mmCIF file of C-alpha atoms in Angstrom:
data_model
loop_
_atom_site.group_PDB
_atom_site.id
_atom_site.type_symbol
_atom_site.label_atom_id
_atom_site.label_comp_id
_atom_site.label_asym_id
_atom_site.label_seq_id
_atom_site.Cartn_x
_atom_site.Cartn_y
_atom_site.Cartn_z
ATOM 1 C CA MET A 1 -43.952 -71.389 -19.612
ATOM 2 C CA SER A 2 -41.920 -71.680 -16.411
ATOM 3 C CA ASN A 3 -38.558 -73.439 -16.581
ATOM 4 C CA LYS A 4 -38.870 -74.719 -13.009
ATOM 5 C CA LYS A 5 -38.896 -78.468 -12.552
ATOM 6 C CA ASN A 6 -42.193 -80.066 -11.502
ATOM 7 C CA ILE A 7 -41.201 -82.630 -8.867
ATOM 8 C CA VAL A 8 -43.393 -85.622 -8.069
ATOM 9 C CA GLY A 9 -43.427 -86.671 -4.428
ATOM 10 C CA ALA A 10 -45.444 -88.893 -2.113
ATOM 11 C CA GLN A 11 -47.950 -87.658 0.445
ATOM 12 C CA VAL A 12 -47.175 -90.233 3.140
ATOM 13 C CA SER A 13 -50.705 -89.999 4.558
ATOM 14 C CA SER A 14 -51.526 -92.408 1.727
ATOM 15 C CA LEU A 15 -49.945 -95.189 3.812
ATOM 16 C CA ARG A 16 -51.407 -94.395 7.243
ATOM 17 C CA PRO A 17 -52.043 -98.008 8.372
ATOM 18 C CA TYR A 18 -48.405 -98.836 7.617
ATOM 19 C CA LEU A 19 -46.848 -96.039 9.684
ATOM 20 C CA GLN A 20 -47.851 -97.107 13.179
ATOM 21 C CA THR A 21 -44.688 -98.817 14.482
ATOM 22 C CA PRO A 22 -41.094 -97.691 13.989
ATOM 23 C CA GLN A 23 -40.457 -100.779 11.876
ATOM 24 C CA GLU A 24 -43.495 -100.090 9.669
ATOM 25 C CA LEU A 25 -42.515 -96.451 9.241
ATOM 26 C CA ARG A 26 -39.007 -97.358 8.137
ATOM 27 C CA ALA A 27 -40.164 -100.155 5.843
ATOM 28 C CA SER A 28 -42.863 -98.003 4.207
ATOM 29 C CA LEU A 29 -40.510 -95.100 3.554
ATOM 30 C CA GLN A 30 -37.916 -97.470 2.126
ATOM 31 C CA LYS A 31 -40.541 -98.942 -0.216
ATOM 32 C CA LEU A 32 -41.360 -95.437 -1.491
ATOM 33 C CA ALA A 33 -37.670 -94.796 -2.101
ATOM 34 C CA ASP A 34 -37.271 -98.130 -3.888
ATOM 35 C CA MET A 35 -40.175 -97.194 -6.203
ATOM 36 C CA GLY A 36 -38.345 -94.057 -7.267
ATOM 37 C CA TYR A 37 -39.804 -91.394 -4.986
ATOM 38 C CA ARG A 38 -37.234 -88.962 -3.637
ATOM 39 C CA THR A 39 -39.470 -86.347 -2.009
ATOM 40 C CA VAL A 40 -42.189 -86.745 0.603
ATOM 41 C CA GLN A 41 -44.731 -84.752 2.533
ATOM 42 C CA MET A 42 -45.158 -86.249 5.997
ATOM 43 C CA GLN A 43 -48.563 -86.783 7.616
ATOM 44 C CA TRP A 44 -50.420 -89.364 9.703
ATOM 45 C CA TRP A 45 -47.520 -91.317 11.177
ATOM 46 C CA ASN A 46 -48.053 -92.553 14.734
ATOM 47 C CA PRO A 47 -48.377 -89.331 16.788
ATOM 48 C CA GLU A 48 -46.464 -90.944 19.646
ATOM 49 C CA PHE A 49 -43.270 -90.969 17.568
ATOM 50 C CA GLU A 50 -40.719 -88.347 18.533
ATOM 51 C CA PRO A 51 -39.624 -86.014 15.707
ATOM 52 C CA GLU A 52 -36.088 -87.419 15.905
ATOM 53 C CA LEU A 53 -37.354 -90.928 15.093
ATOM 54 C CA VAL A 54 -39.391 -89.729 12.115
ATOM 55 C CA ALA A 55 -36.594 -87.557 10.733
ATOM 56 C CA ALA A 56 -34.096 -90.418 11.031
ATOM 57 C CA ALA A 57 -36.454 -92.795 9.193
ATOM 58 C CA VAL A 58 -36.852 -90.290 6.346
ATOM 59 C CA ARG A 59 -33.121 -89.690 6.141
ATOM 60 C CA ASP A 60 -32.159 -93.369 6.318
ATOM 61 C CA ALA A 61 -34.507 -94.156 3.399
ATOM 62 C CA GLY A 62 -32.698 -91.561 1.301
ATOM 63 C CA LEU A 63 -35.784 -89.369 1.088
ATOM 64 C CA THR A 64 -36.212 -85.622 1.521
ATOM 65 C CA CYS A 65 -39.150 -84.304 3.518
ATOM 66 C CA VAL A 66 -40.037 -80.854 2.179
ATOM 67 C CA SER A 67 -43.290 -80.379 4.107
ATOM 68 C CA THR A 68 -45.406 -81.667 6.954
ATOM 69 C CA GLN A 69 -49.191 -81.471 7.081
ATOM 70 C CA ASP A 70 -51.933 -81.783 9.671
ATOM 71 C CA LEU A 71 -55.151 -80.123 10.753
ATOM 72 C CA TYR A 72 -54.616 -76.549 11.886
ATOM 73 C CA THR A 73 -55.770 -77.372 15.402
ATOM 74 C CA ALA A 74 -53.318 -80.284 15.644
ATOM 75 C CA VAL A 75 -50.396 -78.113 14.526
ATOM 76 C CA ARG A 76 -51.452 -75.265 16.826
ATOM 77 C CA ASP A 77 -51.745 -77.563 19.834
ATOM 78 C CA ASP A 78 -48.409 -79.316 19.200
ATOM 79 C CA PHE A 79 -46.559 -76.477 17.531
ATOM 80 C CA GLU A 80 -43.086 -77.020 18.986
ATOM 81 C CA ARG A 81 -42.962 -80.688 17.960
ATOM 82 C CA THR A 82 -44.158 -79.824 14.461
ATOM 83 C CA VAL A 83 -41.515 -77.155 14.045
ATOM 84 C CA ARG A 84 -38.822 -79.441 15.460
ATOM 85 C CA LEU A 85 -39.595 -82.147 12.900
ATOM 86 C CA ASN A 86 -39.449 -79.638 10.053
ATOM 87 C CA VAL A 87 -36.124 -78.311 11.312
ATOM 88 C CA LEU A 88 -34.686 -81.820 11.664
ATOM 89 C CA CYS A 89 -35.814 -82.716 8.130
ATOM 90 C CA GLY A 90 -34.668 -79.446 6.581
ATOM 91 C CA SER A 91 -38.268 -78.892 5.498
ATOM 92 C CA THR A 92 -39.360 -75.444 4.346
ATOM 93 C CA CYS A 93 -43.164 -75.754 4.555
ATOM 94 C CA VAL A 94 -45.551 -76.330 7.447
ATOM 95 C CA CYS A 95 -48.981 -77.116 6.003
ATOM 96 C CA VAL A 96 -52.249 -76.839 7.918
ATOM 97 C CA SER A 97 -55.729 -77.803 6.749
ATOM 98 C CA GLY A 98 -59.215 -76.878 7.801
ATOM 99 C CA ILE A 99 -60.791 -73.674 9.065
ATOM 100 C CA PRO A 100 -61.718 -74.551 12.676
ATOM 101 C CA ALA A 101 -65.246 -73.195 12.558
ATOM 102 C CA PRO A 102 -68.386 -75.375 12.325
ATOM 103 C CA VAL A 103 -69.685 -73.288 9.427
ATOM 104 C CA PRO A 104 -67.046 -70.827 8.203
ATOM 105 C CA ASP A 105 -68.369 -67.327 7.608
ATOM 106 C CA THR A 106 -66.673 -64.006 6.940
ATOM 107 C CA ALA A 107 -66.014 -63.237 10.603
ATOM 108 C CA SER A 108 -64.499 -66.656 11.361
ATOM 109 C CA VAL A 109 -62.415 -66.624 8.167
ATOM 110 C CA LEU A 110 -60.961 -63.210 8.976
ATOM 111 C CA ALA A 111 -60.193 -64.277 12.551
ATOM 112 C CA PHE A 112 -58.533 -67.430 11.239
ATOM 113 C CA SER A 113 -56.538 -65.387 8.719
ATOM 114 C CA ALA A 114 -55.031 -63.429 11.594
ATOM 115 C CA GLU A 115 -54.103 -66.684 13.348
ATOM 116 C CA LEU A 116 -52.409 -67.993 10.209
ATOM 117 C CA ALA A 117 -50.483 -64.746 9.743
ATOM 118 C CA ALA A 118 -49.228 -64.992 13.326
ATOM 119 C CA MET A 119 -48.189 -68.624 12.899
ATOM 120 C CA ALA A 120 -46.419 -67.806 9.628
ATOM 121 C CA ALA A 121 -44.517 -65.004 11.366
ATOM 122 C CA ARG A 122 -43.297 -67.459 14.032
ATOM 123 C CA ILE A 123 -41.713 -69.816 11.494
ATOM 124 C CA ALA A 124 -40.465 -67.208 9.011
ATOM 125 C CA PRO A 125 -37.128 -66.709 10.850
ATOM 126 C CA LEU A 126 -36.492 -70.439 10.313
ATOM 127 C CA GLY A 127 -36.845 -70.022 6.554
ATOM 128 C CA MET A 128 -40.247 -71.723 6.488
ATOM 129 C CA THR A 129 -43.554 -70.773 4.923
ATOM 130 C CA LEU A 130 -47.003 -71.738 6.133
ATOM 131 C CA ALA A 131 -49.326 -73.378 3.606
ATOM 132 C CA PHE A 132 -53.086 -73.608 3.934
ATOM 133 C CA HIS A 133 -54.724 -76.728 2.471
ATOM 134 C CA PRO A 134 -58.421 -76.110 1.731
ATOM 135 C CA ARG A 135 -60.898 -78.935 1.643
ATOM 136 C CA ALA A 136 -63.988 -78.750 -0.552
ATOM 137 C CA ARG A 137 -65.990 -77.005 2.195
ATOM 138 C CA GLU A 138 -63.415 -74.203 2.383
ATOM 139 C CA TRP A 139 -63.968 -73.429 -1.294
ATOM 140 C CA ALA A 140 -67.615 -72.613 -0.539
ATOM 141 C CA PRO A 141 -68.606 -68.938 -0.653
ATOM 142 C CA ALA A 142 -68.197 -66.852 2.456
ATOM 143 C CA ASP A 143 -71.269 -64.928 3.587
ATOM 144 C CA THR A 144 -70.069 -61.603 2.228
ATOM 145 C CA ALA A 145 -72.491 -61.383 -0.663
ATOM 146 C CA ASP A 146 -70.920 -58.342 -2.255
ATOM 147 C CA SER A 147 -67.432 -59.901 -2.436
ATOM 148 C CA GLY A 148 -68.349 -63.159 -4.150
ATOM 149 C CA LEU A 149 -65.260 -64.738 -2.614
ATOM 150 C CA SER A 150 -64.920 -68.263 -1.313
ATOM 151 C CA CYS A 151 -63.642 -68.775 2.219
ATOM 152 C CA THR A 152 -60.212 -69.699 0.849
ATOM 153 C CA GLU A 153 -60.014 -66.678 -1.445
ATOM 154 C CA LEU A 154 -61.041 -64.405 1.411
ATOM 155 C CA LEU A 155 -58.390 -65.980 3.625
ATOM 156 C CA LEU A 156 -55.611 -65.575 1.054
ATOM 157 C CA GLU A 157 -56.558 -61.958 0.412
ATOM 158 C CA HIS A 158 -56.195 -61.195 4.131
ATOM 159 C CA THR A 159 -52.906 -62.978 4.807
ATOM 160 C CA PRO A 160 -49.329 -62.087 3.826
ATOM 161 C CA GLN A 161 -47.518 -63.778 0.955
ATOM 162 C CA ASN A 162 -45.727 -66.188 3.320
ATOM 163 C CA VAL A 163 -49.108 -67.846 3.875
ATOM 164 C CA THR A 164 -49.230 -69.966 0.734
ATOM 165 C CA LEU A 165 -51.725 -72.351 -0.844
ATOM 166 C CA GLY A 166 -51.484 -76.125 -0.728
ATOM 167 C CA LEU A 167 -53.855 -76.914 -3.571
ATOM 168 C CA ASP A 168 -55.562 -80.290 -3.438
ATOM 169 C CA LEU A 169 -56.933 -80.884 -6.921
ATOM 170 C CA TYR A 170 -59.343 -83.531 -5.647
ATOM 171 C CA HIS A 171 -60.986 -81.202 -3.122
ATOM 172 C CA SER A 172 -61.106 -78.223 -5.469
ATOM 173 C CA GLY A 173 -62.596 -80.465 -8.151
ATOM 174 C CA LYS A 174 -65.246 -81.705 -5.727
ATOM 175 C CA ALA A 175 -66.099 -78.039 -5.133
ATOM 176 C CA GLY A 176 -66.721 -77.657 -8.873
ATOM 177 C CA LEU A 177 -63.621 -75.568 -9.559
ATOM 178 C CA ALA A 178 -61.277 -75.962 -12.533
ATOM 179 C CA PRO A 179 -57.745 -76.741 -11.324
ATOM 180 C CA ASN A 180 -56.073 -74.936 -14.208
ATOM 181 C CA ALA A 181 -57.963 -71.730 -13.388
ATOM 182 C CA LEU A 182 -57.004 -71.955 -9.711
ATOM 183 C CA LEU A 183 -53.351 -72.629 -10.516
ATOM 184 C CA ARG A 184 -53.201 -69.594 -12.787
ATOM 185 C CA ARG A 185 -55.213 -67.385 -10.410
ATOM 186 C CA TRP A 186 -52.794 -68.055 -7.552
ATOM 187 C CA ALA A 187 -49.608 -68.503 -9.608
ATOM 188 C CA GLY A 188 -46.570 -67.829 -7.463
ATOM 189 C CA ARG A 189 -48.461 -68.564 -4.266
ATOM 190 C CA VAL A 190 -49.162 -72.277 -4.728
ATOM 191 C CA GLU A 191 -46.698 -74.114 -2.495
ATOM 192 C CA PHE A 192 -47.598 -77.577 -3.782
ATOM 193 C CA VAL A 193 -50.431 -79.579 -5.326
ATOM 194 C CA HIS A 194 -51.977 -82.888 -4.324
ATOM 195 C CA PHE A 195 -52.789 -85.228 -7.190
ATOM 196 C CA LYS A 196 -55.605 -87.586 -6.172
ATOM 197 C CA ASP A 197 -58.003 -89.414 -8.481
ATOM 198 C CA TYR A 198 -61.338 -91.187 -8.051
ATOM 199 C CA CYS A 199 -64.079 -93.192 -9.766
ATOM 200 C CA ILE A 200 -67.836 -93.042 -9.291
ATOM 201 C CA ALA A 201 -69.787 -96.324 -9.236
ATOM 202 C CA PRO A 202 -73.282 -96.648 -10.762
ATOM 203 C CA ASP A 203 -74.763 -96.404 -7.255
ATOM 204 C CA GLY A 204 -73.003 -93.059 -6.751
ATOM 205 C CA SER A 205 -70.362 -94.324 -4.333
ATOM 206 C CA GLU A 206 -66.814 -93.051 -4.702
ATOM 207 C CA THR A 207 -63.581 -95.028 -4.878
ATOM 208 C CA LEU A 208 -60.106 -93.522 -4.803
ATOM 209 C CA VAL A 209 -57.780 -94.874 -7.485
ATOM 210 C CA PRO A 210 -54.186 -94.236 -8.585
ATOM 211 C CA VAL A 211 -53.580 -90.973 -10.401
ATOM 212 C CA GLY A 212 -54.684 -91.171 -14.024
ATOM 213 C CA GLN A 213 -57.057 -94.110 -13.537
ATOM 214 C CA GLY A 214 -60.180 -92.184 -12.548
ATOM 215 C CA VAL A 215 -62.596 -89.628 -13.916
ATOM 216 C CA THR A 216 -60.331 -86.622 -13.457
ATOM 217 C CA ASP A 217 -59.168 -84.896 -16.635
ATOM 218 C CA TRP A 218 -55.566 -84.234 -15.707
ATOM 219 C CA SER A 219 -54.351 -82.654 -18.951
ATOM 220 C CA ALA A 220 -55.353 -79.076 -18.068
ATOM 221 C CA ALA A 221 -53.966 -79.391 -14.541
ATOM 222 C CA VAL A 222 -50.651 -80.779 -15.794
ATOM 223 C CA ASP A 223 -50.323 -77.959 -18.337
ATOM 224 C CA ALA A 224 -51.092 -75.355 -15.669
ATOM 225 C CA CYS A 225 -48.512 -76.869 -13.298
ATOM 226 C CA ARG A 226 -45.911 -76.567 -16.035
ATOM 227 C CA GLU A 227 -46.886 -73.026 -16.997
ATOM 228 C CA THR A 228 -47.011 -71.667 -13.444
ATOM 229 C CA GLY A 229 -43.907 -73.440 -12.165
ATOM 230 C CA VAL A 230 -45.483 -75.488 -9.380
ATOM 231 C CA ARG A 231 -42.543 -77.105 -7.655
ATOM 232 C CA TRP A 232 -44.013 -80.117 -5.854
ATOM 233 C CA ALA A 233 -46.862 -82.409 -6.887
ATOM 234 C CA PHE A 234 -47.624 -85.057 -4.288
ATOM 235 C CA ALA A 235 -49.391 -88.285 -5.224
ATOM 236 C CA GLU A 236 -52.057 -89.037 -2.625
ATOM 237 C CA GLN A 237 -54.494 -91.920 -2.109
ATOM 238 C CA GLU A 238 -55.772 -92.727 1.384
ATOM 239 C CA ARG A 239 -58.171 -95.542 0.388
ATOM 240 C CA TRP A 240 -57.478 -98.412 -1.999
ATOM 241 C CA GLU A 241 -59.115 -101.369 -3.709
ATOM 242 C CA LYS A 242 -55.754 -103.112 -4.105
ATOM 243 C CA ASP A 243 -52.290 -102.990 -2.531
ATOM 244 C CA ALA A 244 -51.560 -99.475 -1.241
ATOM 245 C CA PHE A 245 -47.932 -99.590 -2.320
ATOM 246 C CA LEU A 246 -48.853 -100.729 -5.830
ATOM 247 C CA CYS A 247 -51.219 -97.741 -6.012
ATOM 248 C CA MET A 248 -48.381 -95.375 -5.091
ATOM 249 C CA GLN A 249 -46.170 -96.982 -7.725
ATOM 250 C CA GLU A 250 -48.833 -96.588 -10.409
ATOM 251 C CA SER A 251 -49.404 -92.940 -9.455
ATOM 252 C CA LEU A 252 -45.678 -92.271 -9.699
ATOM 253 C CA ASP A 253 -45.497 -93.982 -13.097
ATOM 254 C CA ALA A 254 -48.374 -91.885 -14.442
ATOM 255 C CA MET A 255 -46.965 -88.601 -13.188
ATOM 256 C CA ARG A 256 -43.499 -89.372 -14.519
ATOM 257 C CA ALA A 257 -45.062 -90.120 -17.905
ATOM 258 C CA TRP A 258 -46.545 -86.607 -17.781
ATOM 259 C CA GLY A 259 -43.098 -85.119 -17.252
ATOM 260 C CA PHE A 260 -42.910 -84.755 -13.481
ATOM 261 C CA GLU A 261 -39.449 -85.563 -12.135
ATOM 262 C CA PRO A 262 -38.645 -87.480 -8.930
#
């Protein structure tokens, strides 16, 4: 078992409606800090905010931003601003999500892998890694029948080690994959995990709920995080049936009870 600490943080995308003015951004980050969060991953604040404003709000709340996240195309098209925010925050991980192809196949995945490798090389001198965050669709098989690899596996096998994996346990679960198996398969290359839970109503509709209150069996995932030394586990919940901040508090409480440290 790894002796690395498993740190619980907040994926700030969970509070998107409350990040749209400078005052809201500051108040929301301060509320996270008052709950007991110390680490955040930044996403979905008002895109008109300058990096200096966002970094100051994080710093003034007493929080540490260790990663930013956005769609690959958004990061690619606004690369300098993304890098500047990470530098200002002292962050070490730029995370991108989504393969920008309507239906990813082997050719598009390999082309995208080359783009990720090039982007990772640009930020490596700054001491940063590039993480790829797959959604459920990116865990689907590529069209190379003889490989049996998913799009994400194919991508990781054709990128250098400084292209890491941001593993969202909700999306991988929706793809029918066991989180403990994925964590062990890519041990040492998982930059962080997203903890997100959900319930299914009798009519088949889905509701996101605080971590530990849904249908997800977290015990295997928690054990695998401990064994493989995953450093950051971010609580995430972008839709709520009650107060969004209460949801983030309840997720933090659950993850701390499992041994994750702020």
